[in-house]
Short mmCIF file of C-alpha atoms and ligand atoms in Angstrom, two decimals:
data_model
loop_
_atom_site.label_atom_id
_atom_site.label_comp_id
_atom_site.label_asym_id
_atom_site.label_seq_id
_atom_site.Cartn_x
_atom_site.Cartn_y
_atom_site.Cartn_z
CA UNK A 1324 105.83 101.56 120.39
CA UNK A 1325 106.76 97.78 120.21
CA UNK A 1326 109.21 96.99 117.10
CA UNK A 1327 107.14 94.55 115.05
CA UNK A 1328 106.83 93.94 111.49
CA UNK A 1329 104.13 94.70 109.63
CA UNK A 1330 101.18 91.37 109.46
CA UNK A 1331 101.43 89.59 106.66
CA UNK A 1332 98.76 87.39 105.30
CA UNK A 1333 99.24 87.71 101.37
CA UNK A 1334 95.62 87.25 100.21
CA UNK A 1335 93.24 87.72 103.31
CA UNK A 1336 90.06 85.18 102.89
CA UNK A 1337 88.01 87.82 104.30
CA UNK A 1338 84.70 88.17 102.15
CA UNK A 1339 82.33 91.52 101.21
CA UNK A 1340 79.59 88.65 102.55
CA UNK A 1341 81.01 88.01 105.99
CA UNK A 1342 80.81 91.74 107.00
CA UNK A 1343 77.50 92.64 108.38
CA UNK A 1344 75.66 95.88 107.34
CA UNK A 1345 77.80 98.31 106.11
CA UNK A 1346 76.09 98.12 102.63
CA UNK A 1347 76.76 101.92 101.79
CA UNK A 1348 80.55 101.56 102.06
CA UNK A 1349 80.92 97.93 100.41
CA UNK A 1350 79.30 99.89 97.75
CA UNK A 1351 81.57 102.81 97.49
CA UNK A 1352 84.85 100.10 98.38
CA UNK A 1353 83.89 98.28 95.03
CA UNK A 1354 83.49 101.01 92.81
CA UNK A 1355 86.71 102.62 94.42
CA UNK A 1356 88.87 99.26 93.52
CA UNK A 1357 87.76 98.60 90.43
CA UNK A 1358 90.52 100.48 89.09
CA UNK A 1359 92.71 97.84 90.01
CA UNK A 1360 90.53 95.12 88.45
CA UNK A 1361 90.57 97.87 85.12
CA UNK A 1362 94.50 98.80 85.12
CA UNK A 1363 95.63 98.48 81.81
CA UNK A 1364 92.57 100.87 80.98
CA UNK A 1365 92.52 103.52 83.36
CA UNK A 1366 96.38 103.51 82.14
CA UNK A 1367 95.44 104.04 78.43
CA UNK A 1368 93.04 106.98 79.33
CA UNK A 1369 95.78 108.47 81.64
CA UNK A 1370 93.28 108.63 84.64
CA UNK A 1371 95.18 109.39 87.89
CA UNK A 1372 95.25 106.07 89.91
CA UNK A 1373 93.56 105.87 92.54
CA UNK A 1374 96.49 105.47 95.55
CA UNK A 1375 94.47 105.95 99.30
CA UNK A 1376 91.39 105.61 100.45
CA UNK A 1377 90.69 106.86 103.80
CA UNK A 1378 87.75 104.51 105.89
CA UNK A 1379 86.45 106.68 109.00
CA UNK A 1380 84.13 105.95 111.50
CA UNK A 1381 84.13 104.51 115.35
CA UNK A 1382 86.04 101.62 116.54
CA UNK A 1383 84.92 98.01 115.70
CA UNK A 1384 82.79 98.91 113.08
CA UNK A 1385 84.56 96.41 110.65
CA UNK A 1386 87.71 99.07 108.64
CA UNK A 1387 90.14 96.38 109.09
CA UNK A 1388 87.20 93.82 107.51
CA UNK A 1389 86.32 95.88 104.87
CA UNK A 1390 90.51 96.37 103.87
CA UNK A 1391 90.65 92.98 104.07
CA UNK A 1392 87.61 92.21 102.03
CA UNK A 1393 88.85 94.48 99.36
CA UNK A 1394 92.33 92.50 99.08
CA UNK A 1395 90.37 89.61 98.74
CA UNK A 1396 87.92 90.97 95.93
CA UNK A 1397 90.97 92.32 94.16
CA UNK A 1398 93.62 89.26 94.64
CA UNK A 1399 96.11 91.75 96.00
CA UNK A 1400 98.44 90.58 99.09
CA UNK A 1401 97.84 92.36 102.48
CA UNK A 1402 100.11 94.36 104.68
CA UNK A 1403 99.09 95.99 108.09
CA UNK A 1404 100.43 98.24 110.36
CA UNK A 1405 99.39 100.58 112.86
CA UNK A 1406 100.11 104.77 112.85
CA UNK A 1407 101.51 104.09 116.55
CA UNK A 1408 104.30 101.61 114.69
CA UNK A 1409 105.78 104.65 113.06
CA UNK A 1410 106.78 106.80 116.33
CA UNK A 1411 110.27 106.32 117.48
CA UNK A 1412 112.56 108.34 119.50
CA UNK A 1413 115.28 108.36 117.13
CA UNK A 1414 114.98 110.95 114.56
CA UNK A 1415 114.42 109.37 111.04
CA UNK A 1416 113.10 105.48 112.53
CA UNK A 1417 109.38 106.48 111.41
CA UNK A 1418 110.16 107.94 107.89
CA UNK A 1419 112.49 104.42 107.31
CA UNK A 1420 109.54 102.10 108.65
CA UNK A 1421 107.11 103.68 106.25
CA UNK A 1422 109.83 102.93 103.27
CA UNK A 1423 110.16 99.45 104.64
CA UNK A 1424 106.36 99.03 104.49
CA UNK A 1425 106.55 99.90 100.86
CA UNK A 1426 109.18 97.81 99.66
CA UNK A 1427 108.02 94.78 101.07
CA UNK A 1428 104.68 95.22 99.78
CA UNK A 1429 106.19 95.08 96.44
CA UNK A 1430 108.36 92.23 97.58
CA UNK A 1431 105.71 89.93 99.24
CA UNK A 1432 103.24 90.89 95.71
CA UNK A 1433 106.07 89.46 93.63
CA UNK A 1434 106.77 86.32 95.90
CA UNK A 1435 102.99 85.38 96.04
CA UNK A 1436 102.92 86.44 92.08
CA UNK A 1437 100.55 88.96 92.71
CA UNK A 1438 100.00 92.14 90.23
CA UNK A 1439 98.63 94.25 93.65
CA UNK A 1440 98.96 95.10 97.15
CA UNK A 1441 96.97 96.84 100.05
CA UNK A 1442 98.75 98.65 102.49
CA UNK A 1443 96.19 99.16 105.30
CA UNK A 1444 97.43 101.39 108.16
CA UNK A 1445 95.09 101.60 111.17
CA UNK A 1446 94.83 104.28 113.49
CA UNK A 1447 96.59 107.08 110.45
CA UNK A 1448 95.57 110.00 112.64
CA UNK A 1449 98.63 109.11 115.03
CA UNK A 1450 101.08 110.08 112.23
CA UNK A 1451 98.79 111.67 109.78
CA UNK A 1452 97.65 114.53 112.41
CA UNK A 1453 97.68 118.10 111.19
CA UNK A 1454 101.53 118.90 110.90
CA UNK A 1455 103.06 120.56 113.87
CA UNK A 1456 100.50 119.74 116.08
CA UNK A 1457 102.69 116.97 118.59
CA UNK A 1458 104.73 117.66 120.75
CA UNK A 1459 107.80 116.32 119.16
CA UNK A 1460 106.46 117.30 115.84
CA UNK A 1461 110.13 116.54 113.90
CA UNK A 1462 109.88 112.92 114.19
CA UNK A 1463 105.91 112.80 112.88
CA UNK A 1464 106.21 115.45 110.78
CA UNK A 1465 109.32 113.04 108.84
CA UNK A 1466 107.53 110.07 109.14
CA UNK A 1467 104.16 111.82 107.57
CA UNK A 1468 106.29 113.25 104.77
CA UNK A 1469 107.74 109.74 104.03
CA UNK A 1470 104.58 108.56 103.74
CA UNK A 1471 103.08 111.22 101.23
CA UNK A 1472 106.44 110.70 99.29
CA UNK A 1473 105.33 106.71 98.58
CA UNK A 1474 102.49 107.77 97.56
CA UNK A 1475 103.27 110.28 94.83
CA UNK A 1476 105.75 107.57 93.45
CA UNK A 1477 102.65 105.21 92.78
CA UNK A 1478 102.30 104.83 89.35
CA UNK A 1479 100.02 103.20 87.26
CA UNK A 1480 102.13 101.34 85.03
CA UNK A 1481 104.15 99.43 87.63
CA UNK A 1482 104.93 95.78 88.11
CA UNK A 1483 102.84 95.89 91.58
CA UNK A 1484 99.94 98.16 91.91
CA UNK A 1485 100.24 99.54 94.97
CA UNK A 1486 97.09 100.81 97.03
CA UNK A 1487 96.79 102.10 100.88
CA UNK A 1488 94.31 101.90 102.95
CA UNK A 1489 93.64 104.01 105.86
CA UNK A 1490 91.67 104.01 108.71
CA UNK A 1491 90.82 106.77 111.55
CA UNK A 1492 88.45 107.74 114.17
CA UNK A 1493 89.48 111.02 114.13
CA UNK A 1494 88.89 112.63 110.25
CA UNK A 1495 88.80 115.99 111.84
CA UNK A 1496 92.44 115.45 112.89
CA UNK A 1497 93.94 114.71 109.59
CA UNK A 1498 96.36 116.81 107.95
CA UNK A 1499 95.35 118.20 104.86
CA UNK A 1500 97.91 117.48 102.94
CA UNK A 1501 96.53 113.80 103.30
CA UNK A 1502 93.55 114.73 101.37
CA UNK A 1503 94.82 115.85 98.16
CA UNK A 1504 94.25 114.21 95.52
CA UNK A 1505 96.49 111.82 94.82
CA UNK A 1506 96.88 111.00 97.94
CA UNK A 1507 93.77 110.14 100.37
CA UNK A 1508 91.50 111.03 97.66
CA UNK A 1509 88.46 108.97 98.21
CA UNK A 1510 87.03 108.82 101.86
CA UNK A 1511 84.52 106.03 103.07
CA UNK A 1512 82.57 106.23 105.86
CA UNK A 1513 82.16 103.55 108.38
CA UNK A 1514 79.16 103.53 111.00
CA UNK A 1515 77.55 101.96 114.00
CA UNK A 1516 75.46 99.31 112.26
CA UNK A 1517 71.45 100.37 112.34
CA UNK A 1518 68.82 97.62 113.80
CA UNK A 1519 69.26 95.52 110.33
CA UNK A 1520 72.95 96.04 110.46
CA UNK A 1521 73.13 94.54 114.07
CA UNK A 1522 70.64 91.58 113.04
CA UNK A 1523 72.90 90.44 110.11
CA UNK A 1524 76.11 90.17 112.15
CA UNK A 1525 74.86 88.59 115.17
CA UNK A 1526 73.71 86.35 112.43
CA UNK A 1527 77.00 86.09 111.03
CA UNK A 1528 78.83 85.49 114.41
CA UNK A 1529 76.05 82.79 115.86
CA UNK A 1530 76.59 80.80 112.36
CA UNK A 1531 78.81 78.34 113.87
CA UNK A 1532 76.92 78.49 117.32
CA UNK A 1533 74.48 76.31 118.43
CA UNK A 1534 71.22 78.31 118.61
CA UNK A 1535 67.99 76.83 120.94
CA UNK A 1536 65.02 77.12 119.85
CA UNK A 1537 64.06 80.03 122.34
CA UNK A 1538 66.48 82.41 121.01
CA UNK A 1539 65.06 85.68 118.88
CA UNK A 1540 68.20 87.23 116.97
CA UNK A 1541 65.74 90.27 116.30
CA UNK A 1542 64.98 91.14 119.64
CA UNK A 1543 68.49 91.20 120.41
CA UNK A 1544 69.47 93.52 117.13
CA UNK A 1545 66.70 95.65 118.83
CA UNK A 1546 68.55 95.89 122.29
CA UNK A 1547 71.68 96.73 121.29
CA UNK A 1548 71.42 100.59 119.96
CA UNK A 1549 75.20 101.58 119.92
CA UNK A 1550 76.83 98.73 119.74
CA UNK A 1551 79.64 97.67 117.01
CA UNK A 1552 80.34 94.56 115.05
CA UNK A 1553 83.02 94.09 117.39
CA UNK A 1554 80.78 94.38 120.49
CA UNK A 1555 78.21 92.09 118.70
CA UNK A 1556 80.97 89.51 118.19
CA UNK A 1557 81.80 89.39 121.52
CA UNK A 1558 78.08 89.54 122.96
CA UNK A 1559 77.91 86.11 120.92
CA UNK A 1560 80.78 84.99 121.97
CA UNK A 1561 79.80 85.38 125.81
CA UNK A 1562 76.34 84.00 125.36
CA UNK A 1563 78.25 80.87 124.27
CA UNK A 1564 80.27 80.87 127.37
CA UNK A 1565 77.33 81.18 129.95
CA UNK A 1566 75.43 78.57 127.95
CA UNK A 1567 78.66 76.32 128.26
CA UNK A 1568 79.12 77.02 132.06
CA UNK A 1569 75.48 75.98 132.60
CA UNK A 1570 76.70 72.98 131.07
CA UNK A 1571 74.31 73.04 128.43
CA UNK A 1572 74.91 72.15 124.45
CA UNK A 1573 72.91 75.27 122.91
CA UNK A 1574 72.72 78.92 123.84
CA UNK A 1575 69.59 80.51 124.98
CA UNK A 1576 67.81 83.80 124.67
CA UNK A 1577 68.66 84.50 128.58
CA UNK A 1578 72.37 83.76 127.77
CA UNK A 1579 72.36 86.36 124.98
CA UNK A 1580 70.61 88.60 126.92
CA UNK A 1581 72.89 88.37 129.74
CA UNK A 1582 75.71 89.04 127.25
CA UNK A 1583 74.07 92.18 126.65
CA UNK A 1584 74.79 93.64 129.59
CA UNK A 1585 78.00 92.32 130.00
CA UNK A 1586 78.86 93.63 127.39
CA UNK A 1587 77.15 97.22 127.80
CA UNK A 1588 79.23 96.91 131.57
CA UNK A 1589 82.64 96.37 130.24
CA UNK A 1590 82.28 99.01 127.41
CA UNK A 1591 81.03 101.57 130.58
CA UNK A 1592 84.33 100.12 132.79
CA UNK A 1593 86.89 100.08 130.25
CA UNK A 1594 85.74 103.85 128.95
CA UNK A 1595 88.28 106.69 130.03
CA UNK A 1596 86.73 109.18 132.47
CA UNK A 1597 87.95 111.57 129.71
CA UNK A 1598 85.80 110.27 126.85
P1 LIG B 6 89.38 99.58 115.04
O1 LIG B 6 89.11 100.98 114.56
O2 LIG B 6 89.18 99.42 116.52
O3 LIG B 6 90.63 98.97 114.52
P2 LIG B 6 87.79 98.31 113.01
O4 LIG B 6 86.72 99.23 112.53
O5 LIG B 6 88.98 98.12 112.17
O6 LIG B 6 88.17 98.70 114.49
P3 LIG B 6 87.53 95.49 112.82
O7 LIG B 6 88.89 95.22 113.33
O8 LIG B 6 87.28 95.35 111.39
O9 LIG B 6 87.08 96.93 113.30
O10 LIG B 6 86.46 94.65 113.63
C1 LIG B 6 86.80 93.98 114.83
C2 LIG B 6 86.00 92.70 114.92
O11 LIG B 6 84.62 93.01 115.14
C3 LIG B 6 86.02 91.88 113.65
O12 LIG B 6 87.07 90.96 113.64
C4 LIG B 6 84.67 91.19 113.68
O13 LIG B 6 84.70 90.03 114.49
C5 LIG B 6 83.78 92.20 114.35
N1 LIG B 6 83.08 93.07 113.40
C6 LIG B 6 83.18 94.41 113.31
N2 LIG B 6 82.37 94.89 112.36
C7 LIG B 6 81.74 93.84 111.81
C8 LIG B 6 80.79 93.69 110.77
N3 LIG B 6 80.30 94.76 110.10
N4 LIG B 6 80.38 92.44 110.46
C9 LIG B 6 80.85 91.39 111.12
N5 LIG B 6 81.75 91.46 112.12
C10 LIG B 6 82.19 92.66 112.47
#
Protein backbone atom coordinates (compact mmCIF):
# COMPACT_ATOMS: atom_id res chain seq x y z
CA UNK A 1 0.00 0.00 0.00
CA UNK A 2 1.20 3.59 -0.95
CA UNK A 3 2.51 5.63 2.28
CA UNK A 4 0.12 8.58 2.38
CA UNK A 5 -1.33 10.52 5.09
CA UNK A 6 -4.56 10.42 6.02
CA UNK A 7 -7.04 13.42 3.86
CA UNK A 8 -7.58 16.16 5.68
CA UNK A 9 -10.32 18.60 5.08
CA UNK A 10 -11.24 19.86 8.73
CA UNK A 11 -14.97 20.58 8.28
CA UNK A 12 -16.19 18.84 4.96
CA UNK A 13 -19.05 21.21 3.24
CA UNK A 14 -20.75 18.13 2.31
CA UNK A 15 -24.62 18.51 3.11
CA UNK A 16 -27.49 15.69 4.35
CA UNK A 17 -29.30 17.69 1.16
CA UNK A 18 -26.75 17.01 -1.53
CA UNK A 19 -26.96 13.18 -1.05
CA UNK A 20 -29.67 11.67 -3.06
CA UNK A 21 -32.07 9.01 -1.59
CA UNK A 22 -30.74 7.34 1.13
CA UNK A 23 -33.50 8.80 3.44
CA UNK A 24 -33.54 5.66 5.83
CA UNK A 25 -29.87 6.04 6.79
CA UNK A 26 -29.71 10.04 6.96
CA UNK A 27 -32.34 9.20 9.41
CA UNK A 28 -30.60 6.71 11.54
CA UNK A 29 -26.96 9.00 10.91
CA UNK A 30 -28.80 11.94 12.76
CA UNK A 31 -30.21 10.27 15.54
CA UNK A 32 -26.81 8.29 15.91
CA UNK A 33 -24.76 11.83 16.16
CA UNK A 34 -26.78 13.59 18.17
CA UNK A 35 -24.85 12.51 21.00
CA UNK A 36 -22.22 14.67 19.98
CA UNK A 37 -24.52 17.68 19.53
CA UNK A 38 -25.89 16.45 23.43
CA UNK A 39 -22.30 15.76 25.17
CA UNK A 40 -22.35 17.39 28.28
CA UNK A 41 -25.73 15.38 28.82
CA UNK A 42 -25.23 12.01 27.76
CA UNK A 43 -22.04 12.67 30.16
CA UNK A 44 -24.23 13.58 33.21
CA UNK A 45 -26.47 10.43 32.70
CA UNK A 46 -23.26 8.27 32.25
CA UNK A 47 -24.60 6.85 28.87
CA UNK A 48 -21.79 4.97 27.04
CA UNK A 49 -20.70 7.24 24.07
CA UNK A 50 -21.37 6.34 21.15
CA UNK A 51 -17.56 5.65 19.46
CA UNK A 52 -18.23 3.67 15.72
CA UNK A 53 -20.68 3.41 13.52
CA UNK A 54 -20.32 0.92 10.88
CA UNK A 55 -22.13 2.15 7.17
CA UNK A 56 -22.51 -1.11 4.86
CA UNK A 57 -23.75 -1.51 1.63
CA UNK A 58 -22.29 -1.68 -2.21
CA UNK A 59 -19.81 0.60 -3.65
CA UNK A 60 -20.78 4.20 -4.68
CA UNK A 61 -23.76 4.30 -2.86
CA UNK A 62 -22.68 7.61 -1.09
CA UNK A 63 -20.69 6.08 2.74
CA UNK A 64 -17.99 8.49 2.19
CA UNK A 65 -21.02 11.34 1.54
CA UNK A 66 -22.95 10.43 4.27
CA UNK A 67 -19.42 10.54 6.79
CA UNK A 68 -18.88 13.60 5.39
CA UNK A 69 -22.34 14.96 5.77
CA UNK A 70 -22.32 13.96 9.35
CA UNK A 71 -18.96 16.04 10.07
CA UNK A 72 -20.61 18.75 8.58
CA UNK A 73 -24.00 18.49 10.63
CA UNK A 74 -21.89 18.06 13.74
CA UNK A 75 -18.94 20.80 13.10
CA UNK A 76 -16.40 18.09 13.76
CA UNK A 77 -13.06 18.07 11.49
CA UNK A 78 -12.64 15.09 9.05
CA UNK A 79 -9.97 12.48 8.71
CA UNK A 80 -9.92 9.62 6.05
CA UNK A 81 -8.12 6.73 5.43
CA UNK A 82 -8.47 3.56 3.81
CA UNK A 83 -8.22 -0.27 5.65
CA UNK A 84 -5.60 -1.02 2.72
CA UNK A 85 -3.36 2.10 4.36
CA UNK A 86 -2.84 0.00 7.42
CA UNK A 87 -1.01 -3.21 5.78
CA UNK A 88 2.69 -3.06 5.85
CA UNK A 89 5.32 -5.60 5.69
CA UNK A 90 7.06 -4.58 8.68
CA UNK A 91 5.64 -5.98 11.76
CA UNK A 92 4.07 -3.19 13.97
CA UNK A 93 3.73 -0.24 10.77
CA UNK A 94 -0.22 -0.88 10.79
CA UNK A 95 -0.84 -0.83 14.63
CA UNK A 96 1.50 2.74 14.62
CA UNK A 97 -0.58 4.22 11.55
CA UNK A 98 -3.82 3.60 13.36
CA UNK A 99 -2.22 5.57 16.58
CA UNK A 100 -1.09 8.24 14.21
CA UNK A 101 -4.65 8.53 12.84
CA UNK A 102 -5.80 9.16 16.35
CA UNK A 103 -3.54 11.66 17.51
CA UNK A 104 -3.84 13.84 14.75
CA UNK A 105 -7.44 13.80 14.84
CA UNK A 106 -7.16 15.28 18.18
CA UNK A 107 -4.46 17.56 16.89
CA UNK A 108 -6.13 18.92 13.68
CA UNK A 109 -9.74 19.30 16.19
CA UNK A 110 -7.66 21.55 18.42
CA UNK A 111 -5.92 23.58 15.54
CA UNK A 112 -9.32 24.24 13.73
CA UNK A 113 -10.83 24.79 17.51
CA UNK A 114 -13.08 22.13 17.08
CA UNK A 115 -14.76 20.14 20.21
CA UNK A 116 -15.09 16.81 17.60
CA UNK A 117 -13.68 14.68 15.04
CA UNK A 118 -14.72 11.87 12.51
CA UNK A 119 -12.41 9.33 11.73
CA UNK A 120 -13.90 7.66 8.62
CA UNK A 121 -11.99 4.55 7.44
CA UNK A 122 -13.18 3.08 4.13
CA UNK A 123 -12.90 -0.29 3.06
CA UNK A 124 -12.56 -1.61 7.34
CA UNK A 125 -13.07 -5.20 6.21
CA UNK A 126 -9.31 -5.17 4.90
CA UNK A 127 -8.06 -4.88 8.53
CA UNK A 128 -11.20 -5.48 10.42
CA UNK A 129 -11.65 -9.18 8.85
CA UNK A 130 -12.40 -12.00 11.25
CA UNK A 131 -8.98 -12.46 13.16
CA UNK A 132 -6.71 -15.07 11.78
CA UNK A 133 -8.26 -15.28 8.69
CA UNK A 134 -5.09 -13.62 6.26
CA UNK A 135 -2.51 -15.00 5.39
CA UNK A 136 -0.05 -13.02 7.32
CA UNK A 137 -2.53 -12.69 10.06
CA UNK A 138 0.32 -11.08 12.72
CA UNK A 139 0.55 -7.87 11.03
CA UNK A 140 -3.60 -7.42 10.71
CA UNK A 141 -4.30 -9.03 13.61
CA UNK A 142 -1.81 -5.93 15.46
CA UNK A 143 -3.09 -3.38 13.44
CA UNK A 144 -6.94 -4.53 14.26
CA UNK A 145 -6.05 -4.67 17.96
CA UNK A 146 -4.59 -1.09 17.77
CA UNK A 147 -7.53 -0.03 16.46
CA UNK A 148 -10.05 -1.56 19.09
CA UNK A 149 -7.52 -0.19 21.73
CA UNK A 150 -8.40 3.72 20.44
CA UNK A 151 -11.51 3.01 20.71
CA UNK A 152 -11.95 1.80 24.28
CA UNK A 153 -9.83 4.94 25.31
CA UNK A 154 -12.72 7.24 23.90
CA UNK A 155 -14.18 8.90 26.57
CA UNK A 156 -16.86 11.12 26.94
CA UNK A 157 -15.46 13.78 28.90
CA UNK A 158 -12.49 14.62 26.65
CA UNK A 159 -11.24 17.82 25.14
CA UNK A 160 -12.02 16.29 21.47
CA UNK A 161 -14.85 13.94 21.03
CA UNK A 162 -13.67 11.50 19.03
CA UNK A 163 -16.03 9.40 16.64
CA UNK A 164 -15.13 6.70 13.73
CA UNK A 165 -16.73 5.97 11.00
CA UNK A 166 -16.58 2.87 9.07
CA UNK A 167 -17.46 1.68 5.94
CA UNK A 168 -17.56 -2.00 4.25
CA UNK A 169 -18.97 -4.01 1.54
CA UNK A 170 -18.35 -6.97 3.18
CA UNK A 171 -20.39 -6.97 6.90
CA UNK A 172 -20.27 -10.69 6.78
CA UNK A 173 -16.46 -10.44 6.96
CA UNK A 174 -16.10 -8.42 10.03
CA UNK A 175 -14.61 -9.60 13.08
CA UNK A 176 -16.74 -9.73 15.89
CA UNK A 177 -14.93 -8.21 18.17
CA UNK A 178 -15.73 -5.02 15.99
CA UNK A 179 -19.26 -5.26 16.94
CA UNK A 180 -19.28 -4.98 20.55
CA UNK A 181 -20.55 -2.48 22.00
CA UNK A 182 -18.45 0.09 22.48
CA UNK A 183 -16.94 -0.35 19.64
CA UNK A 184 -18.94 -0.63 16.14
CA UNK A 185 -22.07 -0.50 17.99
CA UNK A 186 -24.52 1.06 15.68
CA UNK A 187 -24.60 -0.28 11.99
CA UNK A 188 -26.25 1.70 9.02
CA UNK A 189 -27.15 0.35 6.01
CA UNK A 190 -26.41 1.82 2.70
CA UNK A 191 -28.32 0.70 -0.61
CA UNK A 192 -28.65 0.90 -4.34
CA UNK A 193 -30.93 3.93 -4.58
CA UNK A 194 -34.76 2.76 -5.66
CA UNK A 195 -36.45 4.61 -8.87
CA UNK A 196 -37.00 7.90 -6.54
CA UNK A 197 -33.56 7.53 -5.15
CA UNK A 198 -32.02 7.52 -8.76
CA UNK A 199 -34.40 10.54 -9.87
CA UNK A 200 -33.17 12.82 -7.00
CA UNK A 201 -29.45 12.41 -7.72
CA UNK A 202 -29.43 12.65 -11.33
CA UNK A 203 -31.21 15.73 -10.24
CA UNK A 204 -28.58 16.65 -7.98
CA UNK A 205 -25.66 15.97 -10.46
CA UNK A 206 -27.50 17.76 -13.70
CA UNK A 207 -27.99 20.98 -11.27
CA UNK A 208 -25.15 22.75 -12.71
CA UNK A 209 -25.76 21.19 -16.27
CA UNK A 210 -27.45 22.66 -18.90
CA UNK A 211 -30.64 20.61 -19.45
CA UNK A 212 -32.71 20.93 -23.14
CA UNK A 213 -35.89 20.96 -23.14
CA UNK A 214 -36.23 17.27 -24.52
CA UNK A 215 -34.66 15.71 -21.62
CA UNK A 216 -37.03 13.46 -19.06
CA UNK A 217 -34.91 12.91 -15.73
CA UNK A 218 -37.74 10.27 -14.88
CA UNK A 219 -37.40 8.13 -17.68
CA UNK A 220 -33.86 7.93 -17.08
CA UNK A 221 -34.30 7.11 -13.05
CA UNK A 222 -36.52 4.38 -14.68
CA UNK A 223 -33.64 2.88 -16.90
CA UNK A 224 -31.14 2.64 -14.62
CA UNK A 225 -32.22 -0.41 -12.12
CA UNK A 226 -28.80 -1.14 -10.38
CA UNK A 227 -27.04 1.62 -10.73
CA UNK A 228 -25.24 3.78 -7.80
CA UNK A 229 -24.95 7.43 -7.05
CA UNK A 230 -21.59 7.07 -8.28
CA UNK A 231 -22.66 5.50 -11.62
CA UNK A 232 -25.45 8.20 -11.86
CA UNK A 233 -22.78 10.88 -11.42
CA UNK A 234 -20.86 9.74 -14.03
CA UNK A 235 -23.86 8.88 -16.51
CA UNK A 236 -24.38 12.83 -16.12
CA UNK A 237 -21.22 13.57 -16.43
CA UNK A 238 -20.87 11.67 -19.93
CA UNK A 239 -24.12 12.97 -21.28
CA UNK A 240 -22.39 16.36 -20.86
CA UNK A 241 -19.45 15.24 -22.79
CA UNK A 242 -21.35 13.83 -25.92
CA UNK A 243 -23.54 16.92 -25.87
CA UNK A 244 -20.19 19.01 -25.85
CA UNK A 245 -18.54 16.91 -28.67
CA UNK A 246 -21.66 17.50 -30.81
CA UNK A 247 -20.74 20.91 -30.20
CA UNK A 248 -23.87 21.78 -28.76
CA UNK A 249 -24.58 24.17 -25.48
CA UNK A 250 -27.29 21.81 -23.68
CA UNK A 251 -27.51 18.08 -23.16
CA UNK A 252 -30.21 16.05 -24.64
CA UNK A 253 -32.31 13.06 -23.76
CA UNK A 254 -30.26 10.93 -26.55
CA UNK A 255 -26.99 12.08 -24.82
CA UNK A 256 -28.20 10.77 -21.46
CA UNK A 257 -29.41 7.88 -22.89
CA UNK A 258 -26.29 7.10 -24.59
CA UNK A 259 -24.57 7.57 -21.21
CA UNK A 260 -26.62 4.84 -20.09
CA UNK A 261 -25.10 2.39 -21.80
CA UNK A 262 -21.82 3.59 -21.52
CA UNK A 263 -22.04 3.43 -18.49
CA UNK A 264 -23.86 -0.11 -18.09
CA UNK A 265 -20.59 -1.20 -20.70
CA UNK A 266 -17.80 -0.04 -18.56
CA UNK A 267 -19.37 -1.38 -15.27
CA UNK A 268 -19.72 -5.02 -17.45
CA UNK A 269 -15.73 -4.41 -18.74
CA UNK A 270 -14.20 -3.28 -15.67
CA UNK A 271 -16.09 -6.30 -13.54
CA UNK A 272 -13.63 -9.22 -12.50
CA UNK A 273 -14.51 -12.53 -14.19
CA UNK A 274 -14.54 -13.60 -10.49
CA UNK A 275 -17.39 -11.39 -9.30
P1 LIG B 1 -16.99 3.20 -1.95
O1 LIG B 1 -17.55 2.09 -1.12
O2 LIG B 1 -16.66 2.76 -3.36
O3 LIG B 1 -15.95 4.01 -1.30
P2 LIG B 1 -19.05 5.09 -1.27
O4 LIG B 1 -20.30 4.38 -0.89
O5 LIG B 1 -18.20 5.65 -0.20
O6 LIG B 1 -18.23 4.17 -2.25
P3 LIG B 1 -19.08 7.74 -2.26
O7 LIG B 1 -17.59 7.86 -2.32
O8 LIG B 1 -19.78 8.42 -1.17
O9 LIG B 1 -19.48 6.21 -2.28
O10 LIG B 1 -19.71 8.16 -3.65
C1 LIG B 1 -18.92 8.33 -4.80
C2 LIG B 1 -19.51 9.44 -5.65
O11 LIG B 1 -20.75 9.00 -6.20
C3 LIG B 1 -19.84 10.69 -4.87
O12 LIG B 1 -18.77 11.58 -4.84
C4 LIG B 1 -21.02 11.25 -5.62
O13 LIG B 1 -20.60 12.00 -6.74
C5 LIG B 1 -21.72 10.02 -6.13
N1 LIG B 1 -22.80 9.56 -5.23
C6 LIG B 1 -22.86 8.37 -4.61
N2 LIG B 1 -24.00 8.25 -3.90
C7 LIG B 1 -24.66 9.41 -4.05
C8 LIG B 1 -25.89 9.91 -3.55
N3 LIG B 1 -26.68 9.17 -2.75
N4 LIG B 1 -26.26 11.16 -3.91
C9 LIG B 1 -25.49 11.90 -4.71
N5 LIG B 1 -24.31 11.48 -5.22
C10 LIG B 1 -23.90 10.26 -4.91
Amino acid sequence: AAVRSPATTAVPQVRFEDIGGQAAAKKELLEAIEFIANREQIARMGIRPLKGILLTGPPGTGKTLLAKAAAHHTDSVFLAAAGSEFVEMYAGVGAQRVRELFRRARELARKERKRSAIIFIDEIEVLGARRGSHSTHMEYDQTLNQLLTEMDGIAVDEEIQVLVMAATNRADMMDPALLRPGRFDRMVNVDLPDKEARLAILRLHTRQKPLGDDVDLEAIARQTFGFSGAHLESLANEAAILALREGLSEVRQRHLVEAVDKVMLGERLDRKPTE
